[in-house]
CSV table of C-alpha atoms in Angstrom, one decimal:
chain,number,residue,atom,x,y,z
A,24,UNK,CA,-8.1,4.5,17.1
A,25,UNK,CA,-9.0,1.6,19.5
A,26,UNK,CA,-8.6,-2.3,18.3
A,27,UNK,CA,-11.7,-2.0,20.4
A,28,UNK,CA,-13.5,0.4,17.7
A,29,UNK,CA,-12.5,-1.4,15.0
A,30,UNK,CA,-14.3,-4.9,16.0
A,31,UNK,CA,-16.1,-6.0,13.3
A,32,UNK,CA,-19.6,-6.2,14.1
A,33,UNK,CA,-21.3,-9.1,11.8
A,34,UNK,CA,-18.6,-12.1,12.2
A,35,UNK,CA,-18.4,-12.6,15.7
A,36,UNK,CA,-16.6,-16.1,15.3
A,37,UNK,CA,-13.5,-13.5,15.0
A,38,UNK,CA,-10.4,-13.6,17.0
A,39,UNK,CA,-9.3,-10.4,18.1
A,40,UNK,CA,-6.4,-9.8,15.8
A,41,UNK,CA,-5.4,-7.1,13.1
A,42,UNK,CA,-4.6,-9.2,10.7
A,43,UNK,CA,-7.6,-10.8,11.1
A,44,UNK,CA,-10.1,-8.1,11.8
A,45,UNK,CA,-8.4,-6.5,8.6
A,46,UNK,CA,-9.3,-9.3,6.7
A,47,UNK,CA,-13.0,-9.5,8.2
A,48,UNK,CA,-13.3,-5.7,7.1
A,49,UNK,CA,-12.4,-6.7,3.9
A,50,UNK,CA,-14.6,-9.0,3.4
A,51,UNK,CA,-17.7,-6.3,5.0
A,52,UNK,CA,-16.1,-4.3,2.1
A,53,UNK,CA,-16.1,-7.0,-0.7
A,54,UNK,CA,-19.8,-7.4,0.3
A,55,UNK,CA,-20.8,-3.9,0.1
A,56,UNK,CA,-19.3,-4.1,-3.0
A,57,UNK,CA,-20.7,-6.8,-4.6
A,58,UNK,CA,-24.1,-6.1,-3.6
A,59,UNK,CA,-23.6,-2.0,-5.1
A,60,UNK,CA,-23.8,0.0,-2.1
A,61,UNK,CA,-22.9,3.7,-2.4
A,62,UNK,CA,-19.3,4.6,-1.3
A,63,UNK,CA,-20.8,6.4,1.8
A,64,UNK,CA,-21.3,3.0,3.2
A,65,UNK,CA,-18.3,1.8,2.5
A,66,UNK,CA,-15.6,4.8,3.8
A,67,UNK,CA,-16.0,3.5,7.7
A,68,UNK,CA,-14.5,-0.4,6.7
A,69,UNK,CA,-12.0,0.8,4.4
A,70,UNK,CA,-10.7,3.3,7.1
A,71,UNK,CA,-10.1,1.5,10.1
A,72,UNK,CA,-8.8,-1.1,7.7
A,73,UNK,CA,-6.3,1.0,6.6
A,74,UNK,CA,-5.5,1.5,10.3
A,75,UNK,CA,-5.4,-1.9,11.0
A,76,UNK,CA,-3.2,-2.1,7.2
A,77,UNK,CA,-0.6,0.4,8.5
A,78,UNK,CA,1.0,-1.2,11.5
A,79,UNK,CA,2.3,-4.2,9.2
A,80,UNK,CA,2.0,-6.4,6.2
A,81,UNK,CA,-0.9,-8.5,5.9
A,82,UNK,CA,-0.9,-11.8,4.3
A,83,UNK,CA,-3.9,-13.8,3.1
A,84,UNK,CA,-3.3,-17.7,1.8
A,85,UNK,CA,-5.3,-20.6,0.8
A,86,UNK,CA,-4.9,-23.1,3.0
A,87,UNK,CA,-6.6,-26.8,2.7
A,88,UNK,CA,-10.1,-24.9,1.8
A,89,UNK,CA,-9.9,-22.0,4.3
A,90,UNK,CA,-8.3,-18.6,3.9
A,91,UNK,CA,-5.9,-17.8,6.7
A,92,UNK,CA,-4.3,-13.8,7.6
A,93,UNK,CA,-1.0,-14.1,8.8
A,94,UNK,CA,-1.6,-17.3,10.1
A,95,UNK,CA,-4.8,-16.6,11.8
A,96,UNK,CA,-8.2,-18.4,10.7
A,97,UNK,CA,-10.7,-16.4,9.8
A,98,UNK,CA,-14.9,-16.7,11.0
A,99,UNK,CA,-17.0,-18.4,8.9
A,100,UNK,CA,-18.7,-15.6,6.9
A,101,UNK,CA,-15.4,-13.9,6.3
A,102,UNK,CA,-14.1,-17.1,5.0
A,103,UNK,CA,-16.6,-17.6,2.8
A,104,UNK,CA,-16.2,-14.0,1.4
A,105,UNK,CA,-12.6,-14.8,0.3
A,106,UNK,CA,-12.3,-17.8,-0.2
A,107,UNK,CA,-15.1,-18.0,-3.1
A,108,UNK,CA,-13.6,-14.8,-4.5
A,109,UNK,CA,-9.7,-16.2,-4.4
A,110,UNK,CA,-11.0,-19.9,-6.2
A,111,UNK,CA,-13.1,-17.9,-8.6
A,112,UNK,CA,-9.8,-15.8,-9.8
A,113,UNK,CA,-7.2,-18.9,-8.7
A,114,UNK,CA,-5.1,-16.3,-6.7
A,115,UNK,CA,-3.1,-18.1,-4.2
A,116,UNK,CA,-2.3,-15.6,-1.6
A,117,UNK,CA,-2.3,-11.6,-1.6
A,118,UNK,CA,0.0,-9.8,0.1
A,119,UNK,CA,-1.0,-6.0,1.3
A,120,UNK,CA,2.4,-3.7,2.1
A,121,UNK,CA,1.4,-1.6,5.1
A,122,UNK,CA,2.4,1.2,2.5
A,123,UNK,CA,-0.7,0.3,0.3
A,124,UNK,CA,-2.9,3.9,0.3
A,125,UNK,CA,-6.9,3.4,0.7
A,126,UNK,CA,-7.0,4.0,-2.8
A,127,UNK,CA,-5.3,1.2,-3.7
A,128,UNK,CA,-7.0,-1.1,-1.7
A,129,UNK,CA,-10.2,0.0,-2.8
A,130,UNK,CA,-9.7,-0.2,-6.3
A,131,UNK,CA,-8.0,-4.4,-6.0
A,132,UNK,CA,-11.0,-5.6,-3.6
A,133,UNK,CA,-13.9,-3.9,-6.4
A,134,UNK,CA,-12.1,-5.9,-9.5
A,135,UNK,CA,-12.0,-8.7,-6.9
A,136,UNK,CA,-15.5,-9.0,-7.3
A,137,UNK,CA,-15.5,-8.7,-11.0
A,138,UNK,CA,-16.8,-11.8,-12.5
A,139,UNK,CA,-14.4,-13.9,-14.3
A,140,UNK,CA,-17.1,-15.1,-16.7
A,141,UNK,CA,-18.1,-11.5,-18.1
A,142,UNK,CA,-14.5,-9.5,-17.3
A,143,UNK,CA,-13.1,-8.5,-20.5
A,144,UNK,CA,-9.8,-9.1,-19.1
A,145,UNK,CA,-8.9,-11.6,-16.5
A,146,UNK,CA,-8.4,-10.5,-12.5
A,147,UNK,CA,-4.5,-10.8,-12.5
A,148,UNK,CA,-4.6,-8.9,-16.0
A,149,UNK,CA,-6.2,-6.0,-14.7
A,150,UNK,CA,-4.7,-5.3,-11.4
A,151,UNK,CA,-1.1,-6.3,-13.0
A,152,UNK,CA,-1.8,-3.7,-15.9
A,153,UNK,CA,-2.7,-0.7,-13.0
A,154,UNK,CA,1.1,-1.5,-12.0
A,155,UNK,CA,0.5,-1.6,-8.0
A,156,UNK,CA,3.7,-2.6,-6.3
A,157,UNK,CA,2.1,-2.4,-3.0
A,158,UNK,CA,-0.5,-5.1,-3.3
A,159,UNK,CA,0.6,-8.7,-4.7
A,160,UNK,CA,-1.5,-11.0,-5.7
A,161,UNK,CA,0.1,-14.9,-6.6
A,162,UNK,CA,-2.2,-16.6,-9.0
A,163,UNK,CA,-1.6,-20.2,-9.8
A,164,UNK,CA,-0.8,-21.3,-13.3
A,165,UNK,CA,-3.3,-22.8,-15.5
A,166,UNK,CA,-1.5,-25.9,-16.1
A,167,UNK,CA,2.2,-27.3,-17.4
A,168,UNK,CA,2.2,-24.5,-20.6
A,169,UNK,CA,1.8,-21.5,-18.1
A,170,UNK,CA,4.4,-22.0,-15.9
A,171,UNK,CA,7.7,-20.0,-16.2
A,172,UNK,CA,9.6,-22.5,-18.0
A,173,UNK,CA,13.7,-20.9,-19.1
A,174,UNK,CA,14.3,-21.4,-22.4
A,175,UNK,CA,17.4,-24.3,-23.9
A,176,UNK,CA,19.9,-21.4,-24.0
A,177,UNK,CA,19.8,-19.9,-20.5
A,178,UNK,CA,18.9,-23.4,-19.0
A,179,UNK,CA,22.6,-24.4,-20.5
A,180,UNK,CA,24.1,-20.7,-18.9
A,181,UNK,CA,22.5,-21.1,-15.8
A,182,UNK,CA,24.2,-25.2,-16.0
A,183,UNK,CA,27.2,-23.9,-17.0
A,184,UNK,CA,27.3,-21.3,-14.0
A,185,UNK,CA,26.5,-23.7,-11.4
A,186,UNK,CA,30.3,-26.1,-12.2
A,187,UNK,CA,31.9,-23.5,-12.3
A,188,UNK,CA,30.8,-21.7,-9.3
A,189,UNK,CA,32.3,-18.2,-8.8
A,190,UNK,CA,34.8,-18.8,-11.0
A,191,UNK,CA,32.9,-18.2,-14.2
A,192,UNK,CA,32.8,-14.5,-15.3
A,193,UNK,CA,30.2,-13.3,-16.9
A,194,UNK,CA,29.4,-11.1,-19.7
A,195,UNK,CA,27.5,-8.3,-20.8
A,196,UNK,CA,24.8,-10.2,-23.1
A,197,UNK,CA,24.9,-13.2,-20.7
A,198,UNK,CA,23.8,-10.7,-17.6
A,199,UNK,CA,20.9,-9.3,-20.0
A,200,UNK,CA,20.1,-12.8,-20.9
A,201,UNK,CA,19.4,-13.5,-17.6
A,202,UNK,CA,17.7,-10.2,-16.6
A,203,UNK,CA,15.4,-10.7,-19.3
A,204,UNK,CA,14.2,-13.8,-18.5
A,205,UNK,CA,13.2,-12.2,-15.5
A,206,UNK,CA,10.9,-10.9,-17.0
A,207,UNK,CA,9.1,-14.6,-17.8
A,208,UNK,CA,8.5,-15.0,-14.5
A,209,UNK,CA,12.2,-17.3,-13.6
A,210,UNK,CA,12.1,-17.5,-9.6
A,211,UNK,CA,15.4,-15.2,-8.1
A,212,UNK,CA,15.1,-17.1,-4.8
A,213,UNK,CA,17.7,-18.2,-2.6
A,214,UNK,CA,19.1,-21.2,-3.8
A,215,UNK,CA,17.7,-21.2,-7.3
A,216,UNK,CA,19.6,-21.1,-10.4
A,217,UNK,CA,18.6,-17.6,-11.5
A,218,UNK,CA,19.2,-16.9,-8.7
A,219,UNK,CA,22.6,-17.6,-7.3
A,220,UNK,CA,23.9,-16.5,-10.9
A,221,UNK,CA,22.9,-13.1,-10.7
A,222,UNK,CA,23.9,-12.8,-6.7
A,223,UNK,CA,27.0,-13.6,-8.2
A,224,UNK,CA,27.0,-10.8,-10.3
A,225,UNK,CA,26.3,-8.3,-7.9
A,226,UNK,CA,25.8,-4.6,-8.9
A,227,UNK,CA,25.9,-5.2,-12.2
A,228,UNK,CA,22.9,-7.8,-12.1
A,229,UNK,CA,21.6,-4.5,-10.5
A,230,UNK,CA,22.0,-2.2,-12.5
A,231,UNK,CA,21.0,-4.5,-15.6
A,232,UNK,CA,17.9,-4.8,-14.0
A,233,UNK,CA,17.4,-0.8,-13.4
A,234,UNK,CA,17.6,-0.3,-16.8
A,235,UNK,CA,15.2,-2.7,-17.7
A,236,UNK,CA,13.0,-0.9,-14.9
A,237,UNK,CA,13.2,2.1,-16.4
A,238,UNK,CA,12.0,0.7,-20.0
A,239,UNK,CA,9.2,-1.5,-18.7
A,240,UNK,CA,5.7,0.0,-19.3
A,241,UNK,CA,4.0,-3.3,-17.6
A,242,UNK,CA,2.9,-3.6,-14.4
A,243,UNK,CA,3.5,-6.9,-13.4
A,244,UNK,CA,7.2,-6.7,-15.1
A,245,UNK,CA,7.9,-4.0,-13.1
A,246,UNK,CA,7.0,-5.9,-9.7
A,247,UNK,CA,9.2,-8.9,-11.2
A,248,UNK,CA,12.0,-7.1,-11.3
A,249,UNK,CA,11.7,-4.5,-8.2
A,250,UNK,CA,11.5,-7.9,-6.5
A,251,UNK,CA,14.7,-9.3,-8.3
A,252,UNK,CA,16.2,-6.4,-7.2
A,253,UNK,CA,15.5,-6.8,-3.4
A,254,UNK,CA,16.4,-10.6,-3.9
A,255,UNK,CA,20.3,-10.2,-4.9
A,256,UNK,CA,20.3,-7.6,-1.9
A,257,UNK,CA,24.0,-6.1,-3.5
A,258,UNK,CA,24.3,-2.7,-5.7
A,259,UNK,CA,23.3,-0.3,-2.8
A,260,UNK,CA,25.7,2.2,-3.8
A,261,UNK,CA,24.8,2.0,-7.5
A,262,UNK,CA,21.1,2.2,-6.2
A,263,UNK,CA,23.0,5.7,-3.9
A,264,UNK,CA,24.3,6.9,-7.5
A,265,UNK,CA,21.3,6.3,-9.5
A,266,UNK,CA,19.3,8.8,-7.4
A,267,UNK,CA,20.9,11.7,-8.7
A,268,UNK,CA,20.3,10.3,-12.2
A,269,UNK,CA,18.4,13.5,-14.4
A,270,UNK,CA,15.6,10.8,-15.9
A,271,UNK,CA,12.5,11.1,-13.3
A,272,UNK,CA,11.8,7.5,-12.9
A,273,UNK,CA,15.2,6.1,-12.6
A,274,UNK,CA,15.6,8.1,-9.4
A,275,UNK,CA,12.6,7.5,-8.2
A,276,UNK,CA,12.8,3.4,-8.3
A,277,UNK,CA,15.9,3.6,-7.1
A,278,UNK,CA,14.6,5.8,-3.7
A,279,UNK,CA,11.6,3.1,-3.6
A,280,UNK,CA,14.7,0.0,-4.0
A,281,UNK,CA,16.6,1.6,-1.3
A,282,UNK,CA,13.6,1.9,0.8
A,283,UNK,CA,11.9,-1.5,0.7
A,284,UNK,CA,15.3,-3.1,1.1
A,285,UNK,CA,16.2,-0.7,4.6
A,286,UNK,CA,19.4,0.1,3.5
A,287,UNK,CA,19.5,3.0,6.1
A,288,UNK,CA,22.9,3.9,4.9
A,289,UNK,CA,21.0,6.1,2.1
A,290,UNK,CA,19.1,7.9,4.5
A,291,UNK,CA,21.6,10.9,3.5
A,292,UNK,CA,21.3,11.0,0.6
A,293,UNK,CA,17.6,10.6,-0.3
A,294,UNK,CA,17.7,13.7,2.4
A,295,UNK,CA,19.0,15.2,-0.2
A,296,UNK,CA,16.4,14.1,-2.7
A,297,UNK,CA,13.5,16.4,-1.1
A,298,UNK,CA,15.3,19.0,-3.1
A,299,UNK,CA,14.4,17.3,-6.5
A,300,UNK,CA,12.6,19.5,-8.5
A,301,UNK,CA,9.9,16.4,-10.1
A,302,UNK,CA,7.6,15.9,-6.6
A,303,UNK,CA,7.4,12.5,-7.8
A,304,UNK,CA,10.5,12.0,-6.9
A,305,UNK,CA,10.4,13.6,-4.2
A,306,UNK,CA,7.0,11.6,-2.8
A,307,UNK,CA,8.9,8.2,-3.2
A,308,UNK,CA,12.2,9.4,-1.0
A,309,UNK,CA,9.6,10.5,1.6
A,310,UNK,CA,8.3,6.7,2.0
A,311,UNK,CA,11.6,5.7,1.9
A,312,UNK,CA,12.9,8.1,4.5
A,313,UNK,CA,9.5,6.3,6.7
A,314,UNK,CA,11.5,3.1,5.8
A,315,UNK,CA,14.3,3.9,7.3
A,316,UNK,CA,13.5,5.6,10.3
A,317,UNK,CA,17.1,6.7,11.1
A,318,UNK,CA,17.4,10.3,13.0
A,319,UNK,CA,18.1,12.1,10.0
A,320,UNK,CA,14.9,10.6,8.2
A,321,UNK,CA,12.5,11.4,11.1
A,322,UNK,CA,14.1,15.0,10.7
A,323,UNK,CA,13.4,15.3,7.0
A,324,UNK,CA,9.5,13.4,7.7
A,325,UNK,CA,9.0,16.4,9.4
A,326,UNK,CA,10.4,18.6,7.3
A,327,UNK,CA,8.5,17.3,4.1
A,328,UNK,CA,4.9,18.0,5.7
A,329,UNK,CA,5.8,21.8,4.2
A,330,UNK,CA,6.2,21.0,1.3
A,331,UNK,CA,4.5,22.5,-1.7
A,332,UNK,CA,3.2,20.1,-3.6
A,333,UNK,CA,0.3,18.2,-2.2
A,334,UNK,CA,1.6,14.9,-3.2
A,335,UNK,CA,4.6,15.4,-1.2
A,336,UNK,CA,2.9,16.3,2.3
A,337,UNK,CA,-0.2,13.6,1.7
A,338,UNK,CA,3.2,10.9,1.2
A,339,UNK,CA,4.3,12.5,4.3
A,340,UNK,CA,1.9,12.6,6.8
A,341,UNK,CA,1.2,9.0,5.4
A,342,UNK,CA,4.4,8.1,6.4
A,343,UNK,CA,3.9,9.5,10.3
A,344,UNK,CA,0.7,7.5,10.4
A,345,UNK,CA,3.2,3.6,10.3
A,346,UNK,CA,5.4,5.6,12.4
A,347,UNK,CA,5.7,4.6,15.9
A,348,UNK,CA,7.2,8.1,16.6
A,349,UNK,CA,4.6,10.9,16.8
A,350,UNK,CA,5.1,13.6,14.5
A,351,UNK,CA,5.1,17.3,15.8
A,352,UNK,CA,1.6,18.1,17.2
A,353,UNK,CA,1.8,21.8,16.0
A,354,UNK,CA,2.5,20.5,12.3
A,355,UNK,CA,0.0,18.4,13.1
A,356,UNK,CA,-2.4,21.3,14.2
A,357,UNK,CA,-1.5,23.4,11.3
A,358,UNK,CA,-1.9,20.8,8.9
A,359,UNK,CA,-5.6,20.3,10.2
A,360,UNK,CA,-6.0,24.2,10.2
A,361,UNK,CA,-4.9,25.5,6.8
A,362,UNK,CA,-4.3,21.9,4.6
A,363,UNK,CA,-6.9,22.4,1.4
A,364,UNK,CA,-5.5,19.4,-0.7
A,365,UNK,CA,-8.4,16.7,0.1
A,366,UNK,CA,-6.2,13.7,-0.3
A,367,UNK,CA,-3.3,15.3,2.1
A,368,UNK,CA,-6.8,15.6,4.2
A,369,UNK,CA,-7.9,12.2,4.3
A,370,UNK,CA,-3.8,11.5,5.2
A,371,UNK,CA,-4.0,14.0,8.6
A,372,UNK,CA,-7.0,12.2,9.7
A,373,UNK,CA,-5.4,9.0,10.0
A,374,UNK,CA,-2.4,10.5,11.3
A,375,UNK,CA,-4.6,11.6,14.2
A,376,UNK,CA,-6.3,8.6,14.9
A,377,UNK,CA,-2.8,7.0,15.0
A,378,UNK,CA,-1.6,8.9,17.0
A,379,UNK,CA,-4.5,9.6,19.4
A,380,UNK,CA,-2.0,11.3,22.4
A,381,UNK,CA,-1.0,14.0,20.5
A,382,UNK,CA,-3.5,16.9,21.6
A,383,UNK,CA,-5.1,18.0,18.2
A,384,UNK,CA,-8.8,18.4,19.5
A,385,UNK,CA,-9.3,22.0,19.0
A,386,UNK,CA,-7.8,21.9,15.5
A,387,UNK,CA,-10.1,18.5,14.9
A,388,UNK,CA,-13.1,20.5,15.4
A,389,UNK,CA,-12.4,23.6,13.6
A,390,UNK,CA,-11.1,21.4,10.6
A,391,UNK,CA,-15.5,19.1,11.2
A,392,UNK,CA,-16.7,23.3,11.1
A,393,UNK,CA,-15.0,24.3,7.8
A,394,UNK,CA,-16.2,20.9,6.2
A,395,UNK,CA,-20.0,21.7,7.8
A,396,UNK,CA,-19.8,25.2,6.5
A,397,UNK,CA,-18.7,23.7,3.0
A,398,UNK,CA,-20.3,22.3,0.1
A,399,UNK,CA,-18.3,19.1,-0.2
A,400,UNK,CA,-18.2,15.6,-0.1
A,401,UNK,CA,-19.0,14.3,3.7
A,402,UNK,CA,-17.1,11.4,3.5
A,403,UNK,CA,-13.9,13.7,5.6
A,404,UNK,CA,-16.5,15.4,7.9
A,405,UNK,CA,-17.8,12.0,8.9
A,406,UNK,CA,-14.4,10.8,9.5
A,407,UNK,CA,-13.1,14.0,11.8
A,408,UNK,CA,-16.5,13.6,13.6
A,409,UNK,CA,-15.8,9.9,13.8
A,410,UNK,CA,-12.2,11.2,15.9
A,411,UNK,CA,-14.0,13.6,18.0
A,412,UNK,CA,-16.1,10.8,18.7
A,413,UNK,CA,-13.5,9.1,20.4
A,414,UNK,CA,-11.5,11.6,21.8
A,415,UNK,CA,-14.1,14.4,23.1
A,416,UNK,CA,-17.4,13.4,22.5
A,417,UNK,CA,-19.4,16.1,23.6
A,418,UNK,CA,-17.2,18.5,20.9
A,419,UNK,CA,-18.7,15.7,18.7
A,420,UNK,CA,-22.2,16.1,19.2
A,421,UNK,CA,-23.4,19.0,17.2
A,422,UNK,CA,-21.8,17.8,14.3
A,423,UNK,CA,-23.1,14.7,14.6
A,424,UNK,CA,-26.9,16.5,14.7
A,425,UNK,CA,-26.0,19.0,11.7
A,426,UNK,CA,-25.1,15.4,9.8
A,427,UNK,CA,-28.0,14.0,10.2
A,428,UNK,CA,-30.2,17.2,9.4
A,429,UNK,CA,-28.1,17.6,6.3
A,430,UNK,CA,-27.7,14.4,4.8
A,431,UNK,CA,-30.2,12.2,6.3
A,432,UNK,CA,-30.3,9.1,4.2
A,433,UNK,CA,-26.6,8.6,3.8
A,434,UNK,CA,-25.5,9.3,7.5
A,435,UNK,CA,-28.5,6.8,8.6
A,436,UNK,CA,-26.2,4.0,7.3
A,437,UNK,CA,-22.9,5.1,9.1
A,438,UNK,CA,-21.3,3.9,12.2
A,439,UNK,CA,-20.0,7.4,13.1
A,440,UNK,CA,-23.4,8.6,13.8
A,441,UNK,CA,-24.4,5.9,16.4
A,442,UNK,CA,-20.5,5.8,17.3
A,443,UNK,CA,-21.7,10.0,18.1
A,444,UNK,CA,-24.8,9.8,19.8
């Protein structure tokens, strides 16, 4: 799908940059959600936003009364929408990872338009409870009492470590005390006392944080522990060993961390994990392998698109969507022909959009024909027709007419009809 086709229609001041385009499309989604628009009218904007997001992480930051997307200024209308909602919920920064799903994005935007005064819980509490790791919002504290001040015991311990340097060994109980302090929001960044102490502990700290991660039930706590492990940048061998742990969620967490940390030496162990009995672990391994992009991991991703579980097949096609190397054209063609899982079908269409050079037009025609013949929701059909309209307009025209005849009220609102005709 060309960048031009994702250009916004209402905000002419917007520069032609993917991050700013993404912010504009999400701004239009926020306006539609605020107005209570039907789900069908959101689909086109959401899918275009996802295509842009899969090119890389996008961060929105409030700076001096304006919102910037990866450093780029936004148009007036888009800035007004984002600034009003981010200010209302005291959100200073939002980072959207390239691996975020369309459902996560829509959930996040829907929560953002919830009024702070009418919601039973704050935006921050609601979002952290969901536990989404791939969209991270930084919220300013209410005041000094809300800051993550460390306890006197921890402060004393950190001061002792700082004075002794690397010559002071850390005991197991001291290490768990420090790791639990991470759950209060203590900084583990570069040159922070907590970060220096945990990095000095190395693999021991990674192991302790992993144990806490396995026990945690809070989304916000999981996120803090997750980021702390990545900051330590040690204990890779322990993470690789943890892939064989008998508890599925320990193996899943280890796979996610190895992928996030781009630990390329873990590719063979992650490939073995694709035979794990739990589909959640296999899906995490697929996502991790997509981040490594080694020859072994790409070969494994080719195999994963044929997994027995839809969750894993969807993760595999999502992976190919944001990998520069193209997947197998025959596998994509076969998936479009035979796939029955709705989420995986959407991932297949996203993959076809991300790799326009792959010749799958005949499979797209058959896909649209099956959707026209069924009684399913029209969203996937609309998306398929949209892709055909960019690749082979004449092939898309009959499906466009059937869309108008079958769902006239909804399809008049869709940009796919305009593009196809």
